[in-house]
Coordinates of C-alpha atoms and ligand atoms in Angstrom, one line a residue:
Chain A
M25 CA 84.0 127.8 99.2
N26 CA 80.4 127.0 98.3
S27 CA 77.6 128.0 100.5
A28 CA 74.0 126.7 100.7
R29 CA 70.8 127.6 102.5
L30 CA 68.5 124.8 103.6
S31 CA 65.2 124.8 105.4
F32 CA 63.4 122.0 107.3
D33 CA 60.5 121.6 109.7
L34 CA 62.7 119.5 111.9
V35 CA 66.4 119.3 112.1
V36 CA 68.2 116.6 114.1
V37 CA 71.9 116.9 115.0
G38 CA 73.7 113.7 115.7
A39 CA 73.2 110.4 113.8
G40 CA 73.6 108.0 116.7
P41 CA 70.8 105.8 118.0
G42 CA 69.0 108.9 119.5
G43 CA 69.2 111.0 116.4
L44 CA 68.4 108.2 114.0
A45 CA 65.3 107.2 116.0
A46 CA 64.1 110.8 116.3
A47 CA 64.5 111.6 112.6
S48 CA 63.0 108.4 111.4
V49 CA 59.7 108.5 113.5
A50 CA 59.2 112.2 112.7
A51 CA 59.9 111.8 108.9
E52 CA 57.5 108.8 108.7
R53 CA 54.7 111.1 109.8
G54 CA 55.4 113.6 107.0
G55 CA 57.1 117.0 107.1
S56 CA 60.6 117.7 106.1
V57 CA 63.4 116.3 108.3
A58 CA 67.1 116.6 108.1
L59 CA 69.7 114.7 110.1
L60 CA 73.2 116.3 110.4
D61 CA 76.3 114.6 111.6
N62 CA 80.0 115.5 111.5
S63 CA 81.2 112.0 110.6
P64 CA 80.9 110.3 107.2
W65 CA 78.8 107.5 108.8
L66 CA 75.3 107.0 110.1
G67 CA 75.1 105.2 113.5
G68 CA 77.0 107.5 115.9
Q69 CA 79.6 106.1 118.3
I70 CA 78.2 102.6 118.7
W71 CA 77.2 101.7 115.2
R72 CA 79.6 103.7 113.1
G73 CA 80.5 102.0 109.9
E74 CA 77.9 99.3 110.4
Q75 CA 75.8 100.2 107.4
A76 CA 78.3 98.7 105.1
R77 CA 78.6 95.5 107.0
S78 CA 75.2 95.3 108.8
A79 CA 76.5 92.9 111.3
V80 CA 74.4 94.2 114.2
P81 CA 70.7 93.6 113.6
L82 CA 69.5 96.6 115.6
A83 CA 71.9 98.9 113.7
R84 CA 70.7 97.5 110.4
Q85 CA 67.1 97.8 111.4
W86 CA 67.4 101.5 112.4
I87 CA 69.6 102.6 109.5
E88 CA 67.3 100.9 107.0
R89 CA 64.3 102.5 108.7
F90 CA 65.9 105.9 108.6
L91 CA 66.8 105.5 104.9
A92 CA 63.2 104.6 104.1
S93 CA 61.7 107.4 106.2
G94 CA 62.2 110.2 103.8
A95 CA 64.5 112.1 106.1
R96 CA 67.5 113.7 104.5
A97 CA 71.0 112.9 105.8
V98 CA 73.6 115.6 105.7
M99 CA 76.9 113.9 106.5
Q100 CA 80.3 115.4 107.4
A101 CA 78.5 118.5 108.6
S102 CA 79.8 120.0 111.8
V103 CA 77.3 122.3 113.4
F104 CA 79.3 125.1 114.9
A105 CA 77.0 128.1 115.7
S106 CA 73.5 129.3 116.0
P107 CA 73.5 133.0 115.2
D108 CA 69.7 133.4 115.4
R109 CA 66.7 131.6 116.7
G110 CA 65.8 128.8 114.3
V111 CA 69.2 129.0 112.4
L112 CA 72.2 126.7 112.6
L113 CA 75.5 127.1 110.8
A114 CA 77.4 124.0 109.7
E115 CA 80.5 123.3 107.8
T116 CA 81.2 120.4 105.4
P117 CA 84.5 119.7 103.7
A118 CA 83.0 121.3 100.6
A119 CA 80.6 124.0 101.8
R120 CA 79.2 126.1 104.6
L121 CA 75.5 125.6 105.3
T122 CA 72.9 127.8 106.8
V123 CA 70.2 125.5 108.1
R124 CA 66.8 126.8 109.2
F125 CA 64.5 124.8 111.4
K126 CA 61.1 125.1 113.1
K127 CA 62.0 122.4 115.7
L128 CA 65.4 121.1 116.7
I129 CA 66.4 117.8 118.3
L130 CA 69.9 117.6 119.6
A131 CA 71.5 114.1 119.9
T132 CA 75.2 115.0 120.0
G133 CA 76.0 112.1 122.3
A134 CA 79.0 111.8 124.6
R135 CA 82.7 111.5 124.5
E136 CA 85.2 109.6 126.6
L137 CA 86.6 111.1 129.7
F138 CA 90.4 111.3 129.6
L139 CA 92.3 111.9 132.8
P140 CA 95.9 113.1 132.8
F141 CA 98.6 110.8 134.1
P142 CA 102.3 110.7 133.4
G143 CA 102.8 109.5 129.8
W144 CA 99.2 110.0 128.6
T145 CA 100.4 112.2 125.7
L146 CA 102.6 109.5 124.2
P147 CA 101.4 108.4 120.7
G148 CA 99.6 105.1 121.1
V149 CA 97.7 106.1 124.2
V150 CA 94.1 106.2 122.8
G151 CA 90.6 106.2 124.0
P152 CA 89.1 102.7 124.0
G153 CA 86.0 103.8 122.0
G154 CA 88.2 106.0 119.9
L155 CA 90.5 103.1 119.1
Q156 CA 87.5 100.9 118.2
A157 CA 86.2 103.6 115.8
M158 CA 89.6 103.9 114.2
V159 CA 90.0 100.1 113.9
K160 CA 86.7 99.9 112.1
A161 CA 88.1 102.6 109.7
G162 CA 91.2 100.6 109.0
W163 CA 93.6 101.2 111.9
P164 CA 95.9 98.1 112.1
V165 CA 95.8 96.2 115.4
A166 CA 96.4 92.6 114.2
G167 CA 99.1 91.0 116.4
R168 CA 99.5 94.2 118.5
R169 CA 99.4 94.1 122.3
V170 CA 96.7 96.5 123.6
V171 CA 96.3 97.1 127.3
V172 CA 92.7 98.3 128.0
A173 CA 92.3 100.4 131.1
G174 CA 90.1 102.9 132.8
S175 CA 86.5 102.3 133.7
G176 CA 83.1 101.4 132.3
P177 CA 81.4 98.6 130.4
L178 CA 82.9 100.0 127.2
L179 CA 86.3 98.5 128.2
V180 CA 85.0 95.0 127.8
A181 CA 83.0 95.7 124.6
V182 CA 86.1 97.3 123.1
A183 CA 88.5 94.6 124.1
D184 CA 86.1 92.0 122.6
G185 CA 86.0 94.0 119.4
L186 CA 89.7 94.5 119.2
R187 CA 90.4 90.9 119.6
R188 CA 88.2 90.1 116.7
Y189 CA 90.4 92.3 114.6
G190 CA 93.4 90.2 115.8
A191 CA 94.7 92.3 118.7
R192 CA 96.2 90.6 121.7
I193 CA 94.9 91.9 125.1
P194 CA 97.3 91.3 127.9
L195 CA 95.0 92.9 130.5
I196 CA 91.7 94.8 131.0
A197 CA 92.2 97.0 134.1
E198 CA 88.9 98.3 135.6
Q199 CA 89.3 100.9 138.4
A200 CA 85.9 100.1 140.0
P201 CA 86.2 97.6 143.0
Q202 CA 85.1 94.0 142.5
L203 CA 82.5 94.3 145.1
R204 CA 80.6 97.1 143.4
L205 CA 80.8 95.3 140.0
A206 CA 79.4 92.1 141.6
R207 CA 76.5 94.0 143.0
F208 CA 75.9 95.5 139.5
A209 CA 76.0 92.1 137.8
A210 CA 73.6 90.7 140.4
G211 CA 71.1 93.4 139.4
L212 CA 71.4 92.7 135.7
W213 CA 68.6 90.0 135.7
R214 CA 66.2 92.9 135.4
Y215 CA 67.6 93.6 131.9
P216 CA 67.6 90.3 130.2
D217 CA 69.0 91.5 126.8
K218 CA 71.9 93.2 128.6
L219 CA 72.6 90.1 130.6
A220 CA 72.6 87.9 127.5
Q221 CA 75.1 90.4 125.9
A222 CA 77.3 90.4 129.0
V223 CA 77.4 86.6 129.2
A224 CA 78.1 86.2 125.5
M225 CA 80.9 88.7 125.8
K226 CA 82.4 87.2 128.9
A227 CA 82.4 83.8 127.1
R228 CA 84.3 85.1 124.1
L229 CA 86.6 87.0 126.4
L230 CA 87.7 83.8 128.2
G231 CA 91.4 83.9 128.4
I232 CA 91.7 87.7 128.6
P233 CA 92.7 88.7 132.2
Y234 CA 90.1 91.1 133.6
R235 CA 91.1 92.8 136.9
A236 CA 88.7 95.0 138.9
G237 CA 90.2 97.5 141.4
V238 CA 93.2 98.1 139.2
W239 CA 94.2 101.4 137.7
L240 CA 97.0 103.1 135.7
R241 CA 99.9 104.9 137.3
R242 CA 101.8 105.9 134.2
A243 CA 102.7 105.1 130.6
E244 CA 106.3 104.9 129.4
G245 CA 108.1 105.0 126.1
G246 CA 110.1 107.1 123.7
E247 CA 108.2 108.4 120.7
R248 CA 105.3 106.0 121.5
V249 CA 103.9 104.0 124.4
E250 CA 105.9 100.9 125.1
R251 CA 104.8 99.8 128.6
V252 CA 102.3 100.8 131.4
V253 CA 102.6 100.7 135.2
L254 CA 99.5 99.6 137.0
T255 CA 98.5 99.4 140.6
D256 CA 95.9 97.8 142.9
G257 CA 96.7 100.3 145.6
R258 CA 99.1 97.9 147.4
R259 CA 101.7 97.0 144.7
S260 CA 102.6 98.2 141.2
W261 CA 103.7 96.2 138.2
T262 CA 104.6 96.8 134.6
V263 CA 102.9 95.4 131.4
E264 CA 104.6 95.7 128.0
C265 CA 102.3 96.9 125.2
D266 CA 102.1 98.5 121.7
L267 CA 98.9 100.5 122.4
L268 CA 97.2 101.6 125.6
A269 CA 93.4 102.1 125.3
C270 CA 92.2 104.1 128.3
G271 CA 89.2 106.1 129.2
W272 CA 87.2 106.7 132.3
N273 CA 83.5 106.6 131.4
L274 CA 81.7 109.2 129.3
V275 CA 81.0 112.9 129.4
P276 CA 78.1 114.5 127.4
N277 CA 78.8 116.8 124.4
T278 CA 76.8 119.7 125.8
E279 CA 78.6 122.5 123.9
L280 CA 75.8 122.9 121.3
P281 CA 72.8 122.8 123.7
R282 CA 74.7 125.2 126.0
L283 CA 75.3 127.5 123.1
L284 CA 71.6 127.5 122.4
G285 CA 70.9 128.3 126.0
C286 CA 69.5 124.9 127.2
A287 CA 69.7 124.6 131.0
L288 CA 71.8 121.9 132.5
A289 CA 71.4 119.9 135.7
S290 CA 74.4 118.0 137.2
G291 CA 76.3 118.3 133.9
F292 CA 73.5 116.9 131.6
V293 CA 70.8 118.8 129.7
R294 CA 67.6 119.1 131.8
V295 CA 64.6 117.8 129.9
D296 CA 60.9 117.2 130.6
E297 CA 58.9 114.1 130.0
F298 CA 58.7 114.8 126.2
Q299 CA 62.5 115.4 126.1
R300 CA 62.0 119.2 125.7
S301 CA 64.8 121.3 127.0
S302 CA 64.4 124.7 128.7
V303 CA 64.5 126.4 125.2
E304 CA 61.3 126.5 123.2
G305 CA 61.3 124.1 120.3
V306 CA 64.6 122.4 121.2
F307 CA 64.6 118.8 122.4
C308 CA 67.5 116.8 123.6
V309 CA 67.9 113.0 123.6
G310 CA 70.5 110.3 124.2
E311 CA 73.7 110.6 126.3
L312 CA 73.2 114.4 126.4
T313 CA 70.5 113.8 129.0
G314 CA 72.3 111.1 131.0
I315 CA 74.6 108.1 130.4
A316 CA 72.3 105.1 129.9
G317 CA 73.3 103.4 126.7
A318 CA 72.0 103.0 123.2
D319 CA 68.6 101.5 124.2
A320 CA 67.8 104.5 126.3
A321 CA 68.8 106.8 123.4
L322 CA 66.6 104.9 120.9
V323 CA 63.5 105.3 123.2
Q324 CA 64.2 108.9 124.0
G325 CA 64.7 109.6 120.3
Q326 CA 61.3 108.2 119.5
I327 CA 59.7 110.2 122.2
A328 CA 61.2 113.4 121.0
G329 CA 60.6 112.7 117.3
L330 CA 56.9 112.0 118.0
A331 CA 56.5 114.9 120.4
A332 CA 58.2 117.3 117.9
V333 CA 55.5 116.5 115.3
G334 CA 52.7 116.8 117.8
E335 CA 52.1 113.1 118.4
T336 CA 52.3 113.4 122.2
E337 CA 49.9 110.4 122.9
A338 CA 52.0 108.1 120.8
A339 CA 55.1 109.4 122.6
R340 CA 53.6 108.6 126.0
E341 CA 53.5 104.9 125.1
W342 CA 57.3 104.8 125.4
F343 CA 57.5 106.3 128.9
A344 CA 57.5 103.0 130.8
E345 CA 60.3 101.6 128.6
R346 CA 62.3 104.8 129.1
S347 CA 62.0 104.5 132.9
R348 CA 63.4 101.0 132.7
W349 CA 66.5 102.2 130.9
H350 CA 66.9 105.2 133.2
R351 CA 67.1 102.8 136.1
F352 CA 69.7 100.8 134.2
G353 CA 71.7 104.0 133.6
A354 CA 71.6 104.9 137.3
A355 CA 72.9 101.4 138.3
L356 CA 75.7 101.8 135.7
T357 CA 76.7 105.2 137.2
R358 CA 76.8 103.8 140.7
A359 CA 78.9 100.8 139.7
F360 CA 81.5 102.6 137.8
A361 CA 81.9 105.8 139.9
L362 CA 85.5 106.9 139.8
R363 CA 87.8 106.4 142.8
P364 CA 89.5 109.5 144.4
E365 CA 93.0 108.1 143.9
L366 CA 92.6 109.0 140.2
R367 CA 92.9 112.7 141.1
Q368 CA 96.5 112.1 142.1
L369 CA 97.7 110.4 139.0
A370 CA 98.9 113.6 137.3
K371 CA 102.2 114.9 138.8
R372 CA 103.2 118.5 139.0
E373 CA 104.9 118.4 135.6
T374 CA 102.2 116.3 133.9
V375 CA 100.6 118.1 131.0
V376 CA 96.9 118.7 131.6
C377 CA 96.0 120.8 128.6
R378 CA 97.4 118.9 125.6
C379 CA 96.7 121.6 123.0
E380 CA 98.8 124.2 124.8
D381 CA 101.1 121.9 126.8
V382 CA 100.1 123.4 130.2
S383 CA 101.2 121.4 133.3
R384 CA 99.2 120.5 136.3
E385 CA 101.4 122.8 138.4
A386 CA 100.6 125.8 136.3
V387 CA 96.8 125.1 136.2
E388 CA 96.6 124.3 139.9
R389 CA 97.7 127.8 140.8
C390 CA 94.5 129.2 139.4
R391 CA 91.1 129.4 141.1
D392 CA 88.9 128.3 138.2
A393 CA 88.7 127.4 134.5
R394 CA 88.4 131.0 133.5
E395 CA 91.5 132.1 135.4
A396 CA 93.4 129.1 134.1
K397 CA 92.5 130.1 130.6
L398 CA 93.6 133.7 131.0
H399 CA 96.9 133.0 132.8
T400 CA 98.0 129.7 131.3
R401 CA 96.1 129.3 128.0
C402 CA 94.7 126.0 129.4
G403 CA 91.6 125.3 127.3
M404 CA 92.5 127.9 124.6
G405 CA 93.7 125.4 122.0
P406 CA 91.7 123.9 119.1
C407 CA 89.9 121.3 121.3
Q408 CA 88.4 124.3 123.1
G409 CA 88.7 122.7 126.5
R410 CA 86.9 119.5 125.5
I411 CA 89.7 117.3 126.8
C412 CA 91.2 119.4 129.6
G413 CA 87.8 120.9 130.7
A414 CA 86.4 117.5 131.6
A415 CA 89.7 116.7 133.3
T416 CA 89.9 119.8 135.5
Q417 CA 86.3 119.3 136.4
F418 CA 87.2 115.9 137.8
L419 CA 90.6 117.0 139.3
F420 CA 89.6 120.3 140.9
G421 CA 85.8 120.4 140.7
W422 CA 85.9 123.3 138.2
E423 CA 82.8 124.1 136.2
S424 CA 83.5 124.5 132.5
D425 CA 83.9 128.1 131.3
S426 CA 81.0 129.7 129.3
I427 CA 80.6 128.6 125.7
R428 CA 81.1 130.8 122.7
P429 CA 80.7 130.0 119.0
P430 CA 82.2 128.4 117.0
V431 CA 81.8 125.2 119.0
F432 CA 84.2 123.6 116.6
P433 CA 87.1 125.4 115.0
V434 CA 86.1 126.2 111.4
R435 CA 87.6 127.7 108.4
M436 CA 87.9 131.5 108.3
E437 CA 85.3 131.7 105.4
S438 CA 82.7 129.9 107.6
L439 CA 83.2 132.4 110.4
L440 CA 82.7 135.2 107.9
T441 CA 79.3 133.7 107.0
A442 CA 78.5 133.6 110.7
S443 CA 79.3 137.2 111.1
E444 CA 77.0 138.2 108.3
H445 CA 74.2 137.6 110.7
P446 CA 72.8 140.4 112.9
K447 CA 74.3 139.0 116.1
P448 CA 78.0 138.8 115.3
V449 CA 80.1 136.0 116.7
S450 CA 82.7 136.9 119.3
N451 CA 86.0 135.1 119.6
L452 CA 87.0 135.5 116.0
S453 CA 90.5 134.3 116.6
D454 CA 91.8 131.6 114.3
P455 CA 91.4 128.5 116.3
T456 CA 93.9 126.5 114.3
S457 CA 96.8 128.9 114.8
Chain B
M199 CA 83.1 103.6 94.1
P200 CA 86.6 102.3 93.6
E201 CA 87.5 99.2 95.7
R202 CA 91.0 100.6 96.6
I203 CA 92.3 104.0 97.1
E204 CA 95.9 105.1 96.2
L205 CA 97.5 107.8 98.2
S206 CA 100.8 108.8 99.7
V207 CA 101.9 109.3 103.3
N208 CA 105.1 111.4 103.7
G209 CA 105.9 110.6 100.1
R210 CA 105.4 106.9 100.4
A211 CA 102.8 105.3 98.1
L212 CA 100.0 103.4 99.9
S213 CA 97.0 101.5 98.7
V214 CA 94.1 101.2 101.2
P215 CA 90.5 99.8 101.0
W216 CA 87.7 102.3 100.4
G217 CA 86.4 103.6 103.8
T218 CA 89.8 103.9 105.4
T219 CA 90.4 107.1 107.3
V220 CA 93.5 109.2 106.8
A221 CA 94.4 108.4 110.5
A222 CA 94.3 104.7 109.8
A223 CA 96.4 105.2 106.6
V224 CA 99.1 107.1 108.5
A225 CA 99.2 104.2 111.0
L226 CA 99.3 101.7 108.1
A227 CA 102.3 103.6 106.7
G228 CA 104.1 102.8 110.0
E229 CA 104.1 106.3 111.4
T230 CA 103.3 106.8 115.1
R231 CA 103.9 110.5 115.3
F232 CA 101.1 112.6 113.7
R233 CA 102.3 116.0 114.8
R234 CA 104.4 117.8 117.4
S235 CA 103.0 119.7 120.3
V236 CA 103.8 123.3 121.1
H237 CA 106.8 122.1 123.1
G238 CA 107.8 119.7 120.4
D239 CA 106.6 116.4 121.8
A240 CA 105.4 113.6 119.6
R241 CA 101.6 113.3 119.5
G242 CA 99.1 110.9 117.9
P243 CA 95.3 110.4 117.9
L244 CA 93.6 110.3 121.3
C245 CA 89.8 110.5 120.8
G246 CA 89.4 109.0 117.4
M247 CA 86.2 111.0 116.9
G248 CA 87.1 114.6 116.0
I249 CA 87.3 116.1 119.5
C250 CA 90.9 116.3 120.7
F251 CA 92.7 117.6 117.5
E252 CA 95.7 115.5 118.3
C253 CA 95.5 113.7 114.9
R254 CA 96.1 116.8 112.8
V255 CA 98.1 116.3 109.6
T256 CA 98.6 118.2 106.4
I257 CA 96.5 116.9 103.5
N258 CA 97.3 118.2 100.0
G259 CA 99.1 121.1 101.5
E260 CA 96.3 122.1 103.8
P261 CA 97.5 121.9 107.4
H262 CA 95.5 121.1 110.6
A263 CA 93.2 118.5 109.0
R264 CA 91.7 116.1 111.6
S265 CA 92.8 112.8 110.1
C266 CA 90.4 110.7 112.1
L267 CA 87.4 112.3 110.4
I268 CA 88.6 112.3 106.8
L269 CA 88.3 109.4 104.4
C270 CA 91.2 108.6 102.1
A271 CA 90.7 109.7 98.5
D272 CA 92.6 108.9 95.4
G273 CA 95.8 110.9 94.9
M274 CA 95.8 112.4 98.4
E275 CA 99.1 113.6 99.7
V276 CA 99.4 113.3 103.5
R277 CA 102.2 114.7 105.5
T278 CA 103.0 114.3 109.2
D279 CA 106.5 115.7 109.1
E280 CA 105.6 119.4 108.6
Ligands
FAD511 C1 83.9 106.6 121.4 C2 82.7 105.9 121.9 C3 82.5 104.5 121.6 C4 81.4 103.8 122.0 N1 81.3 102.5 121.7 C5 80.3 101.8 122.2 C6 80.1 100.4 122.0 O1 81.0 99.7 121.4 N2 79.1 99.7 122.5 C7 78.1 100.3 123.3 O2 77.2 99.7 123.8 N3 78.2 101.7 123.5 C8 79.2 102.4 123.0 N4 79.3 103.7 123.3 C9 78.2 104.4 124.0 C10 77.2 104.7 123.0 O3 77.7 105.8 122.2 C11 76.0 105.3 123.5 O4 75.4 104.4 124.4 C12 74.9 105.6 122.5 O5 75.4 105.4 121.2 C13 74.5 107.0 122.6 O6 73.7 107.4 121.5 P1 73.5 109.0 121.2 O7 72.5 109.0 120.1 O8 73.2 109.7 122.4 O9 74.8 109.6 120.7 P2 76.1 109.1 119.7 O10 75.9 107.7 119.3 O11 77.3 109.5 120.5 O12 75.9 110.0 118.4 C14 76.2 111.4 118.5 C15 76.6 111.9 117.1 O13 76.5 113.3 117.0 C16 77.6 113.7 116.3 N5 77.9 115.1 116.7 C17 78.2 115.6 117.9 N6 78.4 116.9 117.9 C18 78.1 117.4 116.6 C19 78.0 118.6 116.0 N7 78.3 119.8 116.6 N8 77.7 118.7 114.7 C20 77.5 117.5 114.0 N9 77.5 116.3 114.5 C21 77.8 116.2 115.8 C22 78.7 112.8 116.6 O14 79.7 112.7 115.6 C23 78.0 111.4 116.7 O15 77.9 110.8 115.4 C24 80.4 104.5 122.8 C25 80.6 105.8 123.2 C26 81.7 106.5 122.7 C27 81.8 108.0 123.1
FES512 S1 91.9 111.7 117.2 FE1 90.9 113.3 118.3 S2 90.4 114.7 116.7 FE2 91.1 113.0 115.6

């Protein structure tokens, strides 16, 4: 395998709205800037694949601005370790990279929260955002029946998108009660652009049943999902489907900041007014610091990008705008808080750790994530606890176990590069075995 | 860049537009099972973004490739039945 050494004044990890904004504003002011992302596309979760089509004006604007900024994009590069201060290791399909930086901005975003329930391991049970991303990359949904369930504004956005690709949506099931959603909607006048989006979306969705206060009990099928059983707490009913898109809000991808030693507060990276983390020279932006949407990520990215190149006064001008989006994020979190009944969905025999096929019963006998790992292998598989860790946090209130490199399973050769450095990486087991 | 990509999924020839991921190609080929779990259960993509490792397939003989992150390339041989 090839290896390469690169060096930049500023390195940004994550090419979503937060990372694009940070890299663009910093590169526009001179200095060498690199933007690394593990996907083949700029734009992160919300705009992935948009550069080719440029259907979304804001996406086009930021991707064009980034391309003109002089920053360098390094795509399909998974950052998996930081063996020394100022050094990251990344792996691309063709090479391993050693990337040196003076300043670092992390914008690794969030992932969907998946909760275990009977049947959630059947093929065809997919995250809503994940399905959306796969559909943009060619996954066929035309004529298929897709039940969308779980929680969060993403459900509606995804159902709308899927329908434009020809999917049929028998139902959107939102677990949050109607009353809380109504209160949230009533507060939306403070965010005119969001309101406009919501209204346009609702209009297009006319005809798709949207039920609040409804959640999944189980999915059924042979080698793939064929139907789902839903409940409103009083009665249960069955809906036939070809795919089930379900996810319960988002959880931040804090593995990399935790590896670097950034302090967390309530599960998110703690940052100061300039988006600086507790680690000198390391900034964090976007969903890593709180779930507040793409607009918040764009503003935070600009603040961090400017602050990283010493333009603190220019950064300050964005503070008021950021406060506005933080209030929006807080309202969102209140509206879509998860109901306690969801903790009871998984039965004793339901698989909690999908990589190692560990049941709830086995996991529940342990005191914490560490013990579960040692006794049941829960969290020891290739996803390294990304799926089951978030689930056991919700189910049992367990804190995630300490983080060790590599934060992504990598090829053996890449790990050997990692161990050439003075501080050897522990946990050299082959994660793919 | 070619407009269309020719590849095979479990030995079956397939032509997909440029920009299609391997995960999407497997679905286009009509497969729902991407791999089997340690207890032998059928599994397919969950997260669609490189996190869950449920979409692993064998590409050109190399196992454990996350098909949701990899774009189809000409001549690729994808297997889900190994
Ligand atoms: C699956 C999904 C779908 C979504 N769809 C929508 C939508 O349709 N509409 C909407 O309004 N909001 C959507 N959201 C929410 C939206 O992502 C956020 O509001 C916003 O994009 C956050 O931006 P960000 O810059 O913080 O991170 P993101 O946009 O999440 O970008 C983070 C990027 O970092 C990369 N990355 C992470 N770790 C590493 C690593 N170790 N090495 C290299 N790269 C790494 C990721 O691949 C990703 O490209 C979605 C979220 C998810 C998780
Ligand atoms: S679907 Fe989760 S890693 Fe590919």
